[in-house]
Amino acid sequence: MTGSTDTTFTGLAIQPADIDAAAARLAGIAHRTPVRASRQADERTGAKLFFKCENFQRMGAFKFRGAYNALAQFTPAQRERGVIAFSSGNHAQAIALAARLLGMPSVIVMPTDSPAAKLAATRDYQSGQRGSEVVLYDRYTDDREAIGRRLAEERGMTLIPPYDHAHVMAGQGTAAAELIDEVGALDRLVVCVGGGGLISGCAVAAHARVPGIEVVGVEPEAGNDVQQSLAAGRVVRIDTPRTIADGAQTQAAGALTFPVIQRLVRRVVTVSDAQLVATMRFFAERMKMIVEPTGCLAAAAVLEGALDGIRGQRIGIILSGGNVDLPRFASLIAE
Amino acid sequence: MTGSTDTTFTGLAIQPADIDAAAARLAGIAHRTPVRASRQADERTGAKLFFKCENFQRMGAFKFRGAYNALAQFTPAQRERGVIAFSSGNHAQAIALAARLLGMPSVIVMPTDSPAAKLAATRDYQSGQRGSEVVLYDRYTDDREAIGRRLAEERGMTLIPPYDHAHVMAGQGTAAAELIDEVGALDRLVVCVGGGGLISGCAVAAHARVPGIEVVGVEPEAGNDVQQSLAAGRVVRIDTPRTIADGAQTQAAGALTFPVIQRLVRRVVTVSDAQLVATMRFFAERMKMIVEPTGCLAAAAVLEGALDGIRGQRIGIILSGGNVDLPRFASLIAE
């Protein structure tokens, strides 16, 4: 067709301009995290690897980007009432911290059996912010959705989901934007996949900067719902997978994230928990840093041989977070 | 006196220009390590802290800078014969790696009871380099100096000491130069002290950039030989101290490093092993990185209250290295 216009992003929930706008909101507030290289990893793979260290992001994970980008766009009325989120993981802490920075109340709904460290960290991020609290529910007897709906209704708070939200997706994409703006064009970008918030934002940012870049998703072997969804051509839902990658224990991609993945992600591969542990050890021993199991997904695919044809390529790898309890970290690397 | 000239560096073994020359030799070979900040640490101290992450340096410590800067200045004849070093620690690995990169043989003299991981790492850095080997000695029955002298004589190799050498000192100073060039003027620079190679180089680099900057040294409580030396006005020698800061188990500062410390270091403070462990935990939990005990000395002084008057100051802190065996790291942080 002549006179064609670029339809790469047509109809998707987020556009390249949304990521640029998110980057402007996050400037001076989120860390511009370092990009690290490792000669050992390069020698082992024959590729040139660039690790984007979101384990060094505020509150320890990329989730801060999306949470802050979403909350920063609340209307004055929404801001007055505050935000509500369900999460026992990084999304909880991200919302609590972003809300405090923006001076709004946050209610985080967490299961009663959440690790004490995560409860404490969430409350710590909420500290000093009026109207903020953690609401606990019993994951075996209570209906978390019902609790959330009731609270949102009673208090007029806005619910921010962990991934299926355009502002969240756009915020997460700033990680890939920073990476490519710093190191230049890449042949591939490898990103972990849970609900698809990070990879959808990153795929839009990457394709906007490097048309035709191969974006690859990585899921835990035990929970390859997005891989199945791509094969089926529709969102496939699975049982909560058993994996140490707790940030990727999602059951299904989102209604907004999946179309972006279908369009802009070339393929999704899987890695085993044993490969995640080997990768965690590599980061600790060789690169002196702590990456949580979920944060090792993308790197494990590259370092442990789940991807073909990487020799000679320039590959960006998002390390999504570093929040792992120290005793658990110690026992995983000691195995 | 009128018409005075600047005598800040007069008579010292290294001058600011030596550090600039070292930086040029290291460009593209050593990592320009990231400078990291922590809002939590800033809130806790009331200061603005800049952590220079030499734990992310090649072979895991600042020692690579000095080793490479020294070996790069060998004459063709010296290069042909190679280098010899005594060390069971980071200096060994730094010399082995720098020698391989420069294509020269290295002989590293290590005690038979060195940790297997350090032996393996040193041999790994020597791999493929003709004439390179690890020579083991029994630290209870053999005379390490005699072994070294004999080898140096027989093979015509050049001995590079771990700190008391102008080229080594100048190389180490590039860490402070990079830090200040990146973040701008500082009120204080806090640096760990073993034999004084790092702090002497850094003090020269810092004073050249920020005249009057307060450079502070930090030693383990159990081994405050430099603190004693400053009080005595001469190099005081102590018994090998018992401390987890194995990189600072030196008995005395050097003939070249001590005059620099006397001139350019305002004071030396000490921290306990318990404070080092608390600081290691802080870096692991909050900043998601692994810093070896010696590498925590400077930060421990700032975070654990060994320094007065820091509120409102801009403070640079050198994290000297990250080489700690994972099982040992796991047991230290789990305590």
XYZ file of C-alpha atoms in Angstrom:
670
model
C 0.000 0.000 0.000
C 1.359 3.424 -0.834
C 1.031 6.412 1.428
C 0.858 4.053 4.367
C 0.944 5.444 7.881
C 2.542 3.698 10.809
C -0.006 1.406 12.427
C 2.383 -0.217 14.902
C 0.546 1.109 17.936
C -2.936 1.670 16.526
C -5.700 0.671 18.881
C -3.429 -0.235 21.781
C -4.183 1.066 25.274
C -0.950 3.014 25.432
C 1.005 4.957 22.861
C 4.655 6.069 22.796
C 3.621 9.581 23.854
C 2.087 8.161 27.050
C 5.460 6.785 28.032
C 7.189 10.081 27.347
C 4.573 11.823 29.514
C 5.114 9.257 32.269
C 8.866 9.838 32.090
C 8.293 13.563 32.607
C 6.110 12.853 35.678
C 8.710 10.503 37.133
C 11.707 12.764 36.514
C 13.446 13.517 39.802
C 11.053 11.219 41.700
C 11.785 7.691 40.468
C 15.443 6.697 40.330
C 16.988 6.613 36.903
C 18.397 3.181 37.712
C 21.863 2.143 36.552
C 22.455 -0.068 33.539
C 25.129 -2.637 34.349
C 27.243 -4.908 32.188
C 29.145 -8.085 33.023
C 32.089 -9.306 31.003
C 31.586 -12.784 32.430
C 27.997 -12.895 31.248
C 29.035 -11.568 27.847
C 31.766 -14.206 27.526
C 29.381 -16.959 28.534
C 26.679 -15.985 26.045
C 28.654 -14.419 23.204
C 26.248 -11.490 23.367
C 26.548 -7.947 24.728
C 24.144 -7.732 27.658
C 22.751 -4.618 29.329
C 21.066 -5.178 32.682
C 18.571 -2.479 33.679
C 18.645 -2.563 37.468
C 15.100 -1.998 38.683
C 16.118 -3.836 41.848
C 17.698 -0.449 42.645
C 14.428 1.417 42.017
C 12.626 3.106 44.913
C 10.909 0.495 47.103
C 13.005 -2.108 45.291
C 11.073 -2.725 42.076
C 9.841 -1.216 38.797
C 6.304 -1.131 40.269
C 6.957 2.334 41.673
C 7.020 3.752 38.155
C 3.504 2.654 37.238
C 2.003 3.386 40.633
C 3.330 6.919 40.739
C 2.361 7.605 37.132
C -1.193 6.505 37.865
C -1.615 8.388 41.142
C -0.055 11.558 39.739
C -2.959 11.714 37.282
C -5.720 11.580 39.890
C -8.160 14.479 39.875
C -8.149 16.725 42.961
C -11.298 14.905 44.154
C -9.693 11.483 43.720
C -6.559 12.671 45.432
C -8.587 13.891 48.407
C -10.214 10.472 48.869
C -7.139 8.428 48.069
C -6.237 5.097 46.538
C -6.954 1.466 47.310
C -4.981 -1.571 46.144
C -4.976 -5.316 46.756
C -1.530 -6.802 46.879
C 0.785 -8.744 49.102
C 3.740 -7.845 46.929
C 5.591 -4.993 45.279
C 2.425 -3.285 44.023
C 1.305 -2.717 47.624
C 4.498 -0.978 48.574
C 4.581 0.979 45.337
C 1.067 2.336 45.866
C 1.724 3.110 49.537
C 4.904 5.032 48.746
C 3.490 6.897 45.726
C 0.400 7.883 47.739
C 2.504 9.281 50.576
C 4.666 11.253 48.155
C 1.537 12.732 46.593
C -0.031 13.391 49.997
C -3.034 11.113 49.612
C -4.464 8.321 51.784
C -3.874 4.711 50.743
C -5.616 1.534 51.832
C -3.773 -1.658 51.021
C -5.712 -4.912 51.294
C -3.315 -7.742 52.196
C -3.794 -11.336 53.318
C -3.357 -12.009 57.051
C -0.550 -14.441 56.282
C 1.581 -11.914 54.366
C 5.224 -12.003 55.398
C 5.802 -9.739 58.394
C 8.528 -7.888 56.511
C 6.134 -6.944 53.705
C 3.475 -5.791 56.135
C 6.030 -3.710 57.989
C 7.448 -2.219 54.796
C 3.988 -1.271 53.539
C 3.054 0.361 56.843
C 6.413 2.098 56.848
C 5.715 3.634 53.442
C 2.285 4.755 54.688
C 3.636 6.320 57.855
C 2.559 9.861 58.594
C -0.052 9.877 55.855
C -3.567 10.549 57.202
C -6.196 7.939 56.404
C -3.680 5.302 55.335
C -3.922 1.751 56.589
C -3.368 -1.891 55.827
C -6.582 -3.924 55.856
C -6.056 -7.626 56.438
C -8.257 -10.424 55.119
C -8.208 -14.165 55.518
C -7.380 -15.581 52.117
C -9.243 -18.824 52.881
C -12.529 -17.391 54.191
C -12.848 -13.766 53.049
C -13.745 -12.409 49.625
C -10.988 -9.912 48.894
C -12.834 -8.362 45.982
C -15.909 -7.770 48.137
C -13.797 -6.161 50.859
C -12.178 -3.915 48.304
C -15.455 -2.916 46.664
C -17.018 -2.124 50.012
C -14.059 -0.012 51.131
C -13.844 1.785 47.814
C -17.552 2.557 47.974
C -17.648 3.603 51.628
C -14.601 5.817 51.356
C -14.841 6.906 47.731
C -11.324 5.649 47.040
C -9.990 4.815 43.584
C -8.831 1.262 42.994
C -5.558 0.916 41.092
C -4.996 -2.601 39.764
C -1.459 -3.968 39.583
C -1.140 -4.156 35.798
C -4.293 -3.804 33.737
C -4.400 -0.020 33.705
C -3.075 2.288 30.993
C -1.313 4.654 33.394
C 0.367 1.772 35.172
C 1.499 0.238 31.875
C 2.849 3.557 30.609
C 4.793 4.107 33.824
C 6.434 0.693 33.612
C 7.483 1.413 30.037
C 9.806 4.174 31.217
C 12.256 1.468 32.339
C 12.837 0.332 28.749
C 12.835 3.923 27.517
C 15.656 4.829 29.918
C 17.606 1.699 29.022
C 17.553 2.292 25.268
C 18.082 6.040 25.606
C 21.225 5.233 27.614
C 22.823 2.384 25.670
C 21.464 2.861 22.155
C 19.763 0.423 19.806
C 19.262 -3.184 20.867
C 18.583 -6.334 18.890
C 16.416 -7.810 21.644
C 14.747 -6.747 24.840
C 13.957 -9.490 27.339
C 11.350 -8.854 30.023
C 9.601 -10.953 32.660
C 5.869 -11.509 32.338
C 3.332 -11.661 35.137
C 0.123 -9.833 34.282
C 1.892 -8.052 31.439
C 2.124 -4.511 32.783
C 5.896 -4.266 32.548
C 6.323 -6.002 29.208
C 3.493 -4.122 27.504
C 4.879 -0.736 28.557
C 8.416 -1.764 27.679
C 7.380 -3.173 24.295
C 5.750 0.122 23.305
C 8.763 2.132 24.480
C 11.179 -0.220 22.703
C 9.352 -0.341 19.366
C 9.018 3.439 19.410
C 12.811 3.713 19.706
C 13.950 0.704 17.660
C 11.344 -0.307 15.068
C 11.407 -4.057 14.602
C 13.205 -4.802 17.873
C 12.552 -8.346 19.078
C 10.818 -8.166 22.451
C 10.812 -11.488 24.299
C 8.767 -12.337 27.373
C 9.805 -14.816 30.058
C 7.444 -16.716 32.352
C 8.058 -19.325 34.999
C 7.758 -22.847 33.616
C 5.023 -23.575 36.153
C 2.866 -20.668 35.002
C 3.040 -20.074 31.247
C -0.407 -18.566 30.840
C 0.767 -15.845 28.446
C 2.676 -18.330 26.311
C -0.544 -20.379 26.124
C -2.560 -17.247 25.441
C -0.379 -16.281 22.482
C -0.776 -19.780 21.036
C -4.542 -19.719 21.604
C -4.970 -16.164 20.340
C -6.978 -15.237 23.451
C -6.346 -14.763 27.174
C -5.972 -18.192 28.807
C -6.499 -18.420 32.577
C -4.548 -20.952 34.674
C -4.495 -21.989 38.329
C -2.138 -20.007 40.541
C 1.234 -21.518 39.617
C 3.694 -22.912 42.155
C 6.977 -21.105 41.557
C 9.528 -19.113 43.543
C 8.851 -16.237 41.123
C 6.101 -14.823 43.353
C 5.702 -11.713 41.217
C 4.706 -13.868 38.246
C 2.103 -16.029 39.966
C -0.624 -14.342 37.974
C -3.408 -16.422 36.497
C -4.021 -14.430 33.336
C -2.858 -11.412 31.335
C -5.098 -8.353 31.305
C -7.642 -7.077 28.815
C -5.380 -4.087 28.137
C -1.992 -5.752 28.371
C -2.697 -8.807 26.213
C -3.385 -6.950 22.941
C -0.067 -5.115 23.349
C 1.727 -8.402 23.947
C 0.027 -10.000 20.935
C 1.108 -7.139 18.717
C 4.583 -6.278 19.963
C 6.069 -9.300 21.740
C 7.704 -11.815 19.404
C 7.568 -14.792 21.733
C 7.358 -15.906 25.340
C 9.764 -18.525 26.718
C 9.862 -20.195 30.118
C 12.517 -20.960 32.723
C 12.522 -23.316 35.696
C 12.865 -22.416 39.362
C 16.290 -24.110 39.339
C 17.377 -21.757 36.551
C 16.107 -18.802 38.573
C 18.189 -19.891 41.552
C 21.294 -20.326 39.368
C 20.749 -16.810 38.043
C 20.222 -15.363 41.516
C 23.541 -16.895 42.507
C 25.215 -15.447 39.437
C 24.042 -11.944 40.332
C 25.105 -12.322 43.950
C 28.520 -13.865 43.273
C 29.563 -12.074 40.150
C 27.638 -8.811 40.129
C 27.288 -8.323 43.896
C 23.613 -7.616 43.814
C 20.382 -9.036 45.075
C 17.722 -9.757 42.500
C 14.444 -11.355 43.593
C 13.377 -14.600 41.869
C 10.851 -12.849 39.605
C 13.525 -10.295 38.762
C 15.766 -13.123 37.517
C 13.284 -14.423 34.919
C 14.532 -12.403 31.938
C 18.199 -12.889 32.774
C 17.731 -16.615 33.357
C 16.344 -17.025 29.845
C 19.475 -15.420 28.396
C 22.090 -16.904 30.750
C 20.633 -20.393 31.025
C 20.122 -21.026 27.339
C 16.376 -20.593 26.841
C 16.936 -18.306 23.842
C 18.535 -19.167 20.489
C 20.531 -16.936 18.208
C 21.808 -14.500 20.803
C 25.491 -14.695 19.814
C 26.682 -11.302 18.605
C 23.460 -9.565 19.638
C 23.010 -6.504 21.819
C 20.410 -7.543 24.370
C 18.613 -5.477 27.004
C 17.452 -7.330 30.102
C 15.101 -5.848 32.682
C 15.867 -6.939 36.251
C 12.461 -6.157 37.661
C 13.096 -6.084 41.412
C 15.137 -6.996 44.451
C 12.574 -7.541 47.200
C 13.334 -10.893 48.727
C 13.464 -11.451 52.487
C 17.081 -11.829 53.531
C 16.596 -15.208 55.249
C 14.888 -16.535 52.117
C 17.612 -15.079 49.927
C 20.250 -16.636 52.146
C 18.616 -20.060 51.976
C 18.114 -19.897 48.196
C 21.723 -18.984 47.414
C 23.068 -21.483 49.940
C 21.355 -24.474 48.347
C 53.352 35.206 53.060
C 52.626 36.952 49.780
C 53.106 35.383 46.375
C 52.557 32.000 47.956
C 52.256 28.942 45.754
C 50.036 25.994 46.555
C 51.977 23.548 48.698
C 49.080 21.199 49.397
C 50.695 18.261 47.640
C 54.381 19.208 47.855
C 56.650 16.296 48.618
C 53.931 13.653 48.528
C 54.460 10.449 46.539
C 51.576 11.219 44.222
C 50.278 14.420 42.711
C 46.888 15.280 41.197
C 48.305 14.861 37.691
C 49.199 11.246 38.489
C 45.561 10.511 39.162
C 44.469 12.147 35.937
C 47.039 10.036 34.071
C 45.775 6.905 35.837
C 42.208 7.777 34.844
C 43.289 7.992 31.212
C 44.951 4.548 31.431
C 41.852 3.029 33.032
C 39.336 4.570 30.620
C 37.342 1.833 28.915
C 39.111 -0.862 30.975
C 37.984 -0.333 34.564
C 34.271 0.160 35.110
C 33.160 3.681 35.813
C 31.143 2.385 38.759
C 27.727 3.801 39.604
C 27.173 6.329 42.374
C 24.043 5.400 44.316
C 21.886 7.324 46.745
C 19.429 6.124 49.388
C 16.592 8.259 50.666
C 16.366 6.055 53.751
C 20.013 6.620 54.586
C 19.614 10.338 53.986
C 16.570 10.497 56.257
C 18.348 8.561 58.955
C 21.456 10.756 58.946
C 20.110 14.140 57.863
C 22.915 14.248 55.300
C 22.999 13.744 51.535
C 25.029 10.604 50.935
C 26.682 9.444 47.723
C 27.832 5.833 47.663
C 30.584 5.071 45.137
C 30.024 1.409 44.309
C 33.440 -0.181 43.924
C 31.774 -3.469 44.821
C 30.654 -3.274 41.184
C 34.223 -2.763 39.931
C 35.907 -5.462 37.832
C 36.917 -8.393 40.056
C 34.674 -6.887 42.719
C 36.869 -4.229 44.320
C 38.715 -0.931 43.794
C 42.009 -2.867 43.799
C 41.738 -3.384 40.052
C 42.327 0.330 39.512
C 45.705 0.447 41.216
C 46.890 -2.901 39.898
C 46.125 -2.035 36.305
C 47.616 1.442 36.616
C 50.853 -0.056 37.950
C 51.159 -2.863 35.406
C 50.297 -0.584 32.499
C 53.459 1.392 33.272
C 55.830 -1.586 33.124
C 58.661 -1.326 30.626
C 58.622 -3.815 27.737
C 61.278 -5.842 29.592
C 59.229 -5.911 32.806
C 56.127 -6.828 30.877
C 57.942 -9.742 29.243
C 58.966 -11.165 32.628
C 55.724 -10.391 34.424
C 54.528 -9.490 37.877
C 54.554 -11.114 41.289
C 52.287 -10.343 44.240
C 51.621 -11.732 47.719
C 48.003 -11.654 48.691
C 45.152 -13.853 49.738
C 42.666 -11.117 49.024
C 41.501 -8.639 46.437
C 45.022 -7.536 45.478
C 45.764 -11.064 44.219
C 42.788 -11.116 41.933
C 43.413 -7.549 40.786
C 47.006 -8.315 39.791
C 46.038 -11.587 38.108
C 43.322 -9.926 36.040
C 45.361 -6.827 35.138
C 48.292 -9.029 34.079
C 46.117 -11.140 31.821
C 44.585 -8.057 30.223
C 48.085 -6.710 29.551
C 49.316 -10.080 28.296
C 51.946 -10.661 30.960
C 52.638 -13.578 33.319
C 51.622 -13.264 36.966
C 52.713 -15.245 39.990
C 50.492 -14.877 43.037
C 51.848 -16.133 46.346
C 48.946 -17.235 48.566
C 48.713 -19.157 51.827
C 47.726 -22.834 51.560
C 44.688 -22.171 53.731
C 43.243 -19.464 51.464
C 39.525 -19.914 50.856
C 38.961 -22.235 47.902
C 36.800 -19.609 46.214
C 39.636 -17.059 46.243
C 42.134 -19.577 44.907
C 39.723 -20.539 42.156
C 38.965 -16.920 41.283
C 42.654 -16.032 41.094
C 43.420 -19.026 38.854
C 40.401 -18.136 36.766
C 41.737 -14.628 36.167
C 45.132 -16.119 35.220
C 43.649 -18.617 32.800
C 45.184 -18.728 29.364
C 48.062 -16.477 30.319
C 51.455 -18.154 29.780
C 53.725 -18.382 32.798
C 50.989 -17.531 35.290
C 50.509 -19.540 38.447
C 49.488 -19.506 42.070
C 52.321 -20.456 44.444
C 51.151 -21.730 47.813
C 53.013 -21.360 51.099
C 52.335 -22.521 54.609
C 51.707 -19.429 56.658
C 52.935 -21.114 59.833
C 56.230 -22.578 58.570
C 57.235 -20.768 55.371
C 58.755 -17.302 54.970
C 56.529 -15.659 52.417
C 58.947 -12.805 51.800
C 61.792 -15.210 51.113
C 59.630 -17.184 48.679
C 58.703 -14.003 46.893
C 62.274 -12.708 46.731
C 63.526 -16.024 45.366
C 60.829 -16.183 42.712
C 61.294 -12.567 41.726
C 65.031 -13.117 41.405
C 64.849 -16.448 39.560
C 62.250 -15.258 37.099
C 63.079 -11.566 36.921
C 59.526 -10.636 37.854
C 58.510 -7.265 39.310
C 56.898 -7.282 42.722
C 53.860 -5.030 43.105
C 52.918 -4.413 46.744
C 49.262 -4.006 47.677
C 49.380 -0.355 48.706
C 52.776 1.244 49.246
C 53.480 2.063 45.621
C 52.868 5.383 43.867
C 51.223 3.850 40.797
C 48.917 1.764 42.955
C 47.963 4.780 45.066
C 47.306 6.931 41.996
C 45.104 4.245 40.458
C 42.980 3.958 43.597
C 42.500 7.730 43.623
C 40.508 7.548 40.399
C 37.558 6.239 42.437
C 37.237 9.553 44.300
C 37.947 11.513 41.138
C 35.034 9.840 39.352
C 32.747 10.317 42.323
C 33.345 14.050 42.657
C 33.368 14.623 38.897
C 29.916 12.996 38.802
C 28.149 14.499 41.805
C 29.984 17.781 42.350
C 31.557 19.255 45.455
C 31.349 17.376 48.742
C 31.762 18.487 52.337
C 33.323 15.194 53.379
C 34.746 12.090 51.801
C 34.774 8.963 53.959
C 37.108 6.122 53.028
C 38.175 2.852 54.651
C 41.786 2.479 55.728
C 43.901 -0.651 55.522
C 47.437 0.071 54.358
C 46.330 3.463 53.101
C 46.492 2.974 49.342
C 42.857 3.828 48.695
C 42.578 6.735 51.110
C 45.837 8.353 50.046
C 44.905 8.286 46.366
C 41.381 9.452 47.121
C 42.583 12.247 49.408
C 44.812 13.670 46.685
C 42.040 13.433 44.087
C 39.515 15.008 46.465
C 41.685 17.921 47.607
C 42.600 18.637 43.987
C 38.897 19.004 43.183
C 37.550 20.486 46.423
C 40.269 22.383 48.326
C 39.680 22.017 52.035
C 37.402 18.988 51.766
C 37.340 16.953 54.980
C 38.652 13.478 54.224
C 37.916 10.984 56.988
C 39.417 7.507 57.330
C 37.679 4.553 58.959
C 39.425 1.565 60.540
C 38.095 -1.458 62.370
C 38.002 -0.923 66.129
C 40.268 -3.945 66.552
C 42.968 -2.552 64.292
C 43.338 1.232 64.592
C 47.021 1.424 63.676
C 46.590 4.491 61.469
C 44.585 6.310 64.138
C 47.424 5.556 66.545
C 49.991 6.585 63.952
C 48.348 9.977 63.428
C 48.369 10.558 67.184
C 52.009 9.466 67.462
C 53.142 11.353 64.389
C 54.868 8.245 63.017
C 53.879 4.850 61.605
C 52.774 2.606 64.471
C 52.783 -1.159 63.866
C 50.224 -3.423 65.567
C 49.569 -7.155 65.708
C 47.293 -8.518 62.989
C 43.873 -7.438 64.229
C 40.946 -9.808 64.665
C 38.083 -8.329 62.655
C 35.655 -9.426 59.971
C 37.062 -6.575 57.848
C 39.705 -8.839 56.307
C 40.852 -6.176 53.859
C 41.838 -3.914 56.755
C 43.840 -6.452 58.746
C 47.017 -4.577 57.934
C 49.587 -4.015 60.646
C 50.878 -0.634 59.535
C 50.461 2.112 56.965
C 53.152 2.450 54.304
C 56.136 4.743 53.989
C 54.487 6.398 50.975
C 50.876 6.332 52.099
C 51.341 7.637 55.634
C 52.706 11.089 54.720
C 49.699 11.605 52.439
C 47.347 10.588 55.233
C 49.125 12.896 57.696
C 48.778 15.827 55.325
C 45.361 15.326 53.779
C 43.216 13.197 56.094
C 41.493 15.152 58.876
C 40.890 12.235 61.197
C 40.486 8.487 61.441
C 37.546 6.969 63.326
C 36.779 3.348 64.122
C 33.743 1.069 63.917
C 33.009 -2.303 65.486
C 32.369 -5.594 63.714
C 28.748 -5.415 64.924
C 28.400 -2.054 63.187
C 29.855 -3.558 60.009
C 27.277 -6.349 60.106
C 24.435 -3.862 60.641
C 25.688 -1.895 57.650
C 25.998 -5.010 55.486
C 22.377 -5.802 56.321
C 21.339 -2.261 55.453
C 22.932 -2.541 52.006
C 21.385 -5.959 51.390
C 17.891 -5.110 52.614
C 17.523 -1.541 51.496
C 19.926 -1.112 48.607
C 19.869 -4.695 47.292
C 23.599 -5.023 47.071
C 26.387 -7.056 48.541
C 29.200 -5.132 50.177
C 32.045 -7.036 51.856
C 32.793 -6.252 55.514
C 35.810 -4.067 54.692
C 33.700 -2.301 52.092
C 31.212 -1.360 54.829
C 33.744 0.480 57.008
C 33.203 3.981 55.608
C 29.429 3.642 55.427
C 29.239 2.206 58.937
C 30.965 5.282 60.338
C 28.317 7.496 58.738
C 25.234 5.316 59.297
C 26.090 4.065 62.778
C 26.928 7.417 64.310
C 30.735 7.413 64.484
C 30.907 10.884 62.922
C 29.620 14.167 64.341
C 28.300 17.162 62.481
C 27.104 15.400 59.372
C 23.579 16.849 59.339
C 23.090 18.941 56.204
C 26.384 17.833 54.676
C 27.040 16.326 51.266
C 29.116 13.235 51.963
C 30.878 10.870 49.587
C 31.358 7.303 50.794
C 33.566 4.772 49.047
C 32.211 1.219 49.162
C 35.511 -0.502 48.495
C 34.437 -3.993 47.461
C 31.923 -6.815 47.377
C 34.017 -9.976 47.561
C 32.567 -12.070 50.337
C 31.875 -15.780 49.970
C 28.146 -16.309 49.646
C 27.869 -18.783 52.548
C 29.739 -16.318 54.780
C 27.559 -13.460 53.579
C 24.447 -15.518 54.216
C 25.554 -16.364 57.748
C 26.532 -12.757 58.555
C 23.239 -11.248 57.426
C 21.202 -14.015 59.039
C 22.627 -13.398 62.507
